[in-house]
Short mmCIF file of C-alpha atoms in Angstrom, two decimals:
data_model
loop_
_atom_site.label_atom_id
_atom_site.label_comp_id
_atom_site.label_asym_id
_atom_site.label_seq_id
_atom_site.Cartn_x
_atom_site.Cartn_y
_atom_site.Cartn_z
CA MET F 1 -133.62 -40.30 87.78
CA TYR F 2 -131.38 -38.73 90.42
CA ILE F 3 -132.03 -35.27 89.02
CA GLY F 4 -135.78 -35.89 88.94
CA GLN F 5 -135.93 -37.34 92.45
CA VAL F 6 -133.82 -34.55 93.95
CA ALA F 7 -135.93 -31.93 92.15
CA LYS F 8 -139.03 -33.32 93.89
CA ASP F 9 -137.58 -32.79 97.35
CA ILE F 10 -136.21 -29.34 96.46
CA LEU F 11 -139.32 -27.95 94.77
CA LYS F 12 -141.76 -29.72 97.15
CA TRP F 13 -144.74 -29.31 94.85
CA PRO F 14 -147.62 -31.38 96.25
CA ARG F 15 -149.35 -34.11 94.31
CA PRO F 16 -152.87 -33.46 92.98
CA VAL F 17 -155.44 -32.83 95.69
CA SER F 18 -157.74 -35.76 96.45
CA PRO F 19 -160.68 -35.27 95.87
CA PRO F 20 -161.46 -34.46 93.06
CA VAL F 21 -158.59 -36.71 91.90
CA VAL F 22 -158.88 -40.31 93.07
CA ARG F 23 -155.45 -41.65 93.95
CA LEU F 24 -155.06 -45.26 92.90
CA GLU F 25 -151.53 -45.64 94.32
CA LYS F 26 -150.77 -45.47 98.04
CA ARG F 27 -147.07 -46.24 98.53
CA VAL F 28 -145.68 -43.00 97.11
CA MET F 29 -148.31 -40.60 98.41
CA ALA F 30 -145.70 -39.11 100.78
CA GLU F 31 -143.56 -38.04 97.80
CA PHE F 32 -143.84 -34.71 96.07
CA GLY F 33 -145.04 -34.43 92.48
CA MET F 34 -142.83 -32.24 90.32
CA PRO F 35 -141.39 -33.61 88.06
CA SER F 36 -142.89 -36.98 87.19
CA THR F 37 -139.96 -39.41 87.27
CA HIS F 38 -142.15 -42.04 85.57
CA ALA F 39 -142.53 -39.65 82.64
CA MET F 40 -138.78 -38.98 82.72
CA ALA F 41 -137.89 -42.69 82.74
CA ALA F 42 -140.36 -43.60 79.99
CA THR F 43 -139.14 -40.78 77.75
CA ALA F 44 -135.48 -41.56 78.40
CA ILE F 45 -135.80 -45.31 77.84
CA SER F 46 -137.88 -45.13 74.66
CA PHE F 47 -136.05 -42.31 72.89
CA THR F 48 -132.49 -43.26 73.85
CA LEU F 49 -133.26 -46.79 72.63
CA LEU F 50 -134.51 -45.34 69.36
CA ILE F 51 -131.52 -43.02 68.91
CA SER F 52 -128.92 -45.64 69.81
CA THR F 53 -130.31 -48.41 67.57
CA ILE F 54 -131.38 -46.57 64.43
CA ASN F 55 -127.84 -46.74 62.98
CA ARG F 56 -127.23 -50.32 64.12
CA TYR F 57 -130.34 -52.20 63.05
CA GLN F 58 -132.46 -52.15 59.93
CA TYR F 59 -135.99 -51.04 60.75
CA PRO F 60 -138.24 -48.15 59.63
CA PHE F 61 -137.45 -44.99 61.57
CA VAL F 62 -141.11 -43.93 61.51
CA LEU F 63 -142.14 -47.20 63.14
CA GLY F 64 -139.50 -46.82 65.86
CA LEU F 65 -140.53 -43.22 66.45
CA MET F 66 -144.20 -44.19 66.72
CA MET F 67 -143.38 -46.91 69.26
CA ALA F 68 -141.28 -44.49 71.34
CA VAL F 69 -144.02 -41.86 71.29
CA VAL F 70 -146.79 -44.35 72.12
CA PHE F 71 -144.85 -45.97 74.98
CA SER F 72 -143.84 -42.69 76.63
CA THR F 73 -147.33 -41.20 76.10
CA LEU F 74 -149.07 -44.19 77.68
CA VAL F 75 -146.83 -44.01 80.75
CA CYS F 76 -147.42 -40.26 81.05
CA LEU F 77 -151.19 -40.70 80.74
CA SER F 78 -151.13 -43.47 83.34
CA ARG F 79 -149.67 -41.03 85.88
CA LEU F 80 -152.64 -38.72 85.30
CA TYR F 81 -155.11 -41.60 85.44
CA THR F 82 -153.78 -42.89 88.76
CA GLY F 83 -154.03 -39.39 90.22
CA MET F 84 -150.35 -39.16 91.09
CA HIS F 85 -149.38 -36.21 88.89
CA THR F 86 -150.72 -33.09 87.23
CA VAL F 87 -150.26 -32.36 83.54
CA LEU F 88 -147.55 -29.86 84.50
CA ASP F 89 -145.64 -32.55 86.46
CA VAL F 90 -145.66 -34.83 83.42
CA LEU F 91 -144.68 -32.10 80.95
CA GLY F 92 -141.91 -30.99 83.30
CA GLY F 93 -140.50 -34.52 83.42
CA VAL F 94 -140.58 -34.89 79.64
CA LEU F 95 -138.90 -31.51 79.14
CA ILE F 96 -136.11 -32.26 81.64
CA THR F 97 -135.41 -35.60 79.97
CA ALA F 98 -135.38 -34.09 76.48
CA THR F 99 -132.89 -31.48 77.69
CA LEU F 100 -130.65 -34.13 79.29
CA ILE F 101 -130.69 -36.26 76.12
CA ALA F 102 -129.74 -33.25 73.99
CA ILE F 103 -126.91 -32.25 76.34
CA THR F 104 -125.41 -35.73 76.81
CA TYR F 105 -125.86 -37.09 73.27
CA PRO F 106 -122.43 -35.91 71.99
CA ALA F 107 -120.76 -37.79 74.87
CA TRP F 108 -122.58 -41.10 74.35
CA PRO F 109 -119.67 -42.82 72.51
CA LEU F 110 -117.26 -41.78 75.28
CA ILE F 111 -119.62 -42.95 78.04
CA ASP F 112 -120.16 -46.23 76.20
CA SER F 113 -116.42 -46.96 76.14
CA LEU F 114 -115.61 -45.92 79.72
CA HIS F 115 -116.32 -49.35 81.20
CA SER F 116 -113.18 -50.73 79.56
CA ALA F 117 -111.00 -47.63 79.57
CA SER F 118 -109.58 -47.32 83.07
CA PRO F 119 -108.95 -49.46 86.17
CA VAL F 120 -110.01 -46.44 88.24
CA LEU F 121 -113.56 -46.61 86.89
CA PRO F 122 -114.87 -49.18 89.43
CA VAL F 123 -113.94 -46.87 92.30
CA CYS F 124 -115.67 -43.88 90.69
CA VAL F 125 -118.72 -45.95 89.80
CA ILE F 126 -119.19 -46.97 93.44
CA VAL F 127 -118.02 -43.90 95.36
CA VAL F 128 -119.78 -41.13 93.39
CA PRO F 129 -123.32 -42.64 93.38
CA PHE F 130 -122.98 -43.66 97.04
CA LEU F 131 -122.00 -40.13 98.09
CA LEU F 132 -124.85 -38.67 96.01
CA CYS F 133 -127.31 -40.93 97.82
CA TYR F 134 -125.80 -40.39 101.27
CA HIS F 135 -125.99 -36.61 100.85
CA TYR F 136 -129.51 -36.67 99.41
CA PRO F 137 -131.53 -33.52 100.31
CA VAL F 138 -133.16 -33.87 103.74
CA SER F 139 -136.95 -33.60 103.88
CA ASP F 140 -139.08 -32.40 106.78
CA ALA F 141 -140.81 -35.78 106.84
CA TYR F 142 -139.71 -39.19 105.61
CA THR F 143 -140.47 -39.97 101.97
CA PRO F 144 -139.46 -43.03 99.91
CA THR F 145 -137.62 -40.90 97.34
CA ARG F 146 -134.20 -41.37 98.93
CA ALA F 147 -134.64 -45.13 99.11
CA ASP F 148 -135.89 -45.31 95.51
CA THR F 149 -133.05 -43.09 94.32
CA THR F 150 -130.48 -45.26 96.09
CA THR F 151 -131.99 -48.36 94.49
CA ILE F 152 -131.82 -46.83 91.01
CA LEU F 153 -128.26 -45.47 91.31
CA ALA F 154 -126.99 -48.66 92.92
CA ALA F 155 -128.46 -50.84 90.17
CA GLY F 156 -126.88 -48.58 87.56
CA ALA F 157 -123.54 -48.71 89.36
CA GLY F 158 -123.77 -52.50 89.53
CA VAL F 159 -124.54 -52.84 85.83
CA THR F 160 -121.65 -50.55 84.88
CA LEU F 161 -119.29 -52.37 87.22
CA GLY F 162 -120.47 -55.73 85.86
CA LEU F 163 -119.71 -54.64 82.29
CA TRP F 164 -116.26 -53.50 83.39
CA ILE F 165 -115.64 -56.88 85.11
CA ASN F 166 -116.69 -58.72 81.94
CA HIS F 167 -114.18 -56.77 79.87
CA PHE F 168 -111.33 -56.70 82.40
CA PHE F 169 -111.43 -60.44 83.10
CA GLN F 170 -112.44 -61.27 79.51
CA LEU F 171 -115.57 -63.11 80.63
CA VAL F 172 -117.39 -62.27 77.40
CA ALA F 173 -115.94 -63.54 74.16
CA GLU F 174 -115.09 -60.79 71.69
CA PRO F 175 -116.50 -61.13 68.15
CA ALA F 176 -114.04 -62.50 65.59
CA GLN F 177 -114.52 -59.47 63.36
CA SER F 178 -116.17 -56.10 63.54
CA LEU F 179 -119.91 -56.28 63.24
CA PRO F 180 -121.48 -54.51 60.25
CA ALA F 181 -122.89 -51.04 60.81
CA LEU F 182 -126.43 -52.20 60.08
CA ARG F 183 -127.85 -55.56 61.07
CA SER F 184 -131.22 -57.14 60.46
CA ILE F 185 -133.37 -57.96 63.45
CA PRO F 186 -133.70 -61.78 63.54
CA PRO F 187 -137.19 -63.21 62.99
CA LEU F 188 -139.15 -64.16 66.10
CA THR F 189 -139.28 -67.96 65.91
CA ARG F 190 -140.70 -70.39 68.46
CA ALA F 191 -137.23 -71.63 69.37
CA LEU F 192 -136.04 -68.06 69.96
CA VAL F 193 -139.04 -67.30 72.18
CA LEU F 194 -138.53 -70.44 74.27
CA GLN F 195 -134.82 -69.72 74.61
CA GLY F 196 -135.59 -66.17 75.69
CA LEU F 197 -138.12 -67.34 78.28
CA ALA F 198 -135.64 -69.88 79.65
CA LYS F 199 -132.88 -67.27 79.91
CA PHE F 200 -135.25 -64.80 81.55
CA THR F 201 -136.47 -67.34 84.12
CA VAL F 202 -132.98 -68.53 85.04
CA GLY F 203 -131.66 -64.98 85.27
CA LEU F 204 -134.61 -63.74 87.32
CA LEU F 205 -134.29 -66.58 89.84
CA LEU F 206 -130.57 -65.95 90.30
CA VAL F 207 -131.07 -62.18 90.66
CA LEU F 208 -133.84 -62.66 93.24
CA LEU F 209 -131.68 -65.10 95.20
CA VAL F 210 -128.73 -62.69 95.25
CA ARG F 211 -131.01 -59.82 96.24
CA LEU F 212 -132.48 -61.79 99.15
CA LEU F 213 -129.15 -63.03 100.46
CA VAL F 214 -127.28 -59.71 100.18
CA GLN F 215 -130.16 -57.75 101.68
CA LYS F 216 -130.40 -60.02 104.73
CA LEU F 217 -126.63 -60.10 105.22
CA SER F 218 -126.16 -56.33 104.86
CA LEU F 219 -129.03 -55.58 107.25
CA GLN F 220 -127.65 -58.02 109.82
CA VAL F 221 -124.22 -56.37 109.65
CA LEU F 222 -125.61 -52.82 109.87
CA PHE F 223 -128.04 -53.64 112.67
CA SER F 224 -125.23 -55.26 114.61
CA TRP F 225 -122.85 -52.37 113.92
CA PHE F 226 -125.33 -49.69 115.07
CA LYS F 227 -126.81 -51.91 117.81
CA VAL F 228 -130.34 -51.82 116.45
CA VAL F 229 -133.07 -54.41 117.05
CA VAL F 230 -133.25 -56.59 113.95
CA ARG F 231 -137.04 -56.49 113.65
CA ASN F 232 -137.24 -52.71 114.03
CA LYS F 233 -138.62 -51.66 110.63
CA GLU F 234 -138.30 -47.97 111.44
CA ALA F 235 -134.55 -48.42 111.81
CA ARG F 236 -134.32 -49.25 108.10
CA ARG F 237 -135.27 -45.64 107.37
CA ARG F 238 -132.26 -44.23 109.19
CA LEU F 239 -129.76 -42.68 106.79
CA GLU F 240 -126.80 -44.71 108.01
CA ILE F 241 -128.75 -47.96 107.50
CA GLU F 242 -131.09 -47.32 104.57
CA VAL F 243 -128.54 -46.00 102.09
CA PRO F 244 -125.76 -48.59 102.71
CA TYR F 245 -128.01 -51.66 102.72
CA LYS F 246 -129.93 -50.64 99.62
CA PHE F 247 -126.76 -49.58 97.81
CA VAL F 248 -124.95 -52.84 98.56
CA THR F 249 -128.03 -54.92 97.73
CA TYR F 250 -128.82 -53.39 94.36
CA THR F 251 -125.20 -52.97 93.30
CA SER F 252 -124.94 -56.73 93.81
CA VAL F 253 -128.11 -57.19 91.74
CA GLY F 254 -126.62 -55.14 88.88
CA ILE F 255 -123.35 -57.07 88.95
CA CYS F 256 -125.23 -60.37 89.07
CA ALA F 257 -127.45 -59.46 86.12
CA THR F 258 -124.55 -58.47 83.86
CA THR F 259 -121.83 -60.91 84.98
CA PHE F 260 -123.08 -64.02 86.76
CA VAL F 261 -126.34 -64.48 84.86
CA PRO F 262 -124.57 -64.67 81.44
CA LEU F 263 -122.02 -67.09 82.93
CA LEU F 264 -124.85 -69.29 84.18
CA HIS F 265 -126.53 -69.10 80.77
CA ARG F 266 -123.28 -70.30 79.17
CA VAL F 267 -122.97 -73.18 81.64
CA LEU F 268 -126.56 -74.25 80.96
CA GLY F 269 -126.11 -73.93 77.18
CA LEU F 270 -128.69 -71.16 76.81
CA LEU F 271 -126.49 -68.80 74.81
#
């Protein structure tokens, strides 16, 4: 996502002209178009999920491939339908993601084990994404890409840090024995659905509460530090305010989702 967002502000290719295209989205009209980060995200999520689960769960590969193709295709087509991207934007996003998957695939096992490998990892996980966001390419006019990029990287940093905390403080019980290489996907029963809905609701409420509290607190501190009027919405767009408050807020959200939500589930007997 960082590569895709930065590429937009470097290439500065405009979105499709309207008319003849009717734009159905308004918030991101100030952004540039190439590549489509929606296409990148959809392709990355669907195909990395397929690749990483095919050797762990028993299901037909063709079915998984069809679901990955359908999901990513529908997202790509939606970007054309809403008038936010050209066909070239979408194809560019898919191609970039396919290249990144091919390049990083050999390192997946190493990346997957890093969260428990070194006590230095938390520092790297916070410092590197923050510096990438703080030194985001400057545009001639304000666009929401920097804010969106900070949100994405901060959430990823929070999730990674939360996983590291779980391992380091042994908050998640380790399995008694190694799991088999292939496992069957459990049947979708009524009890399982209700349990999943309960866990989702509890987790969502806690995440939203943490997001609200941390956002308000971080903005208050930054506004006070830089002597800015609290209700000045334009001040939120300043680099020294926008990046820190969003990074702190969504890092907290990531940590909450991976650490505190499971702990709350255990307390409530939802696991």
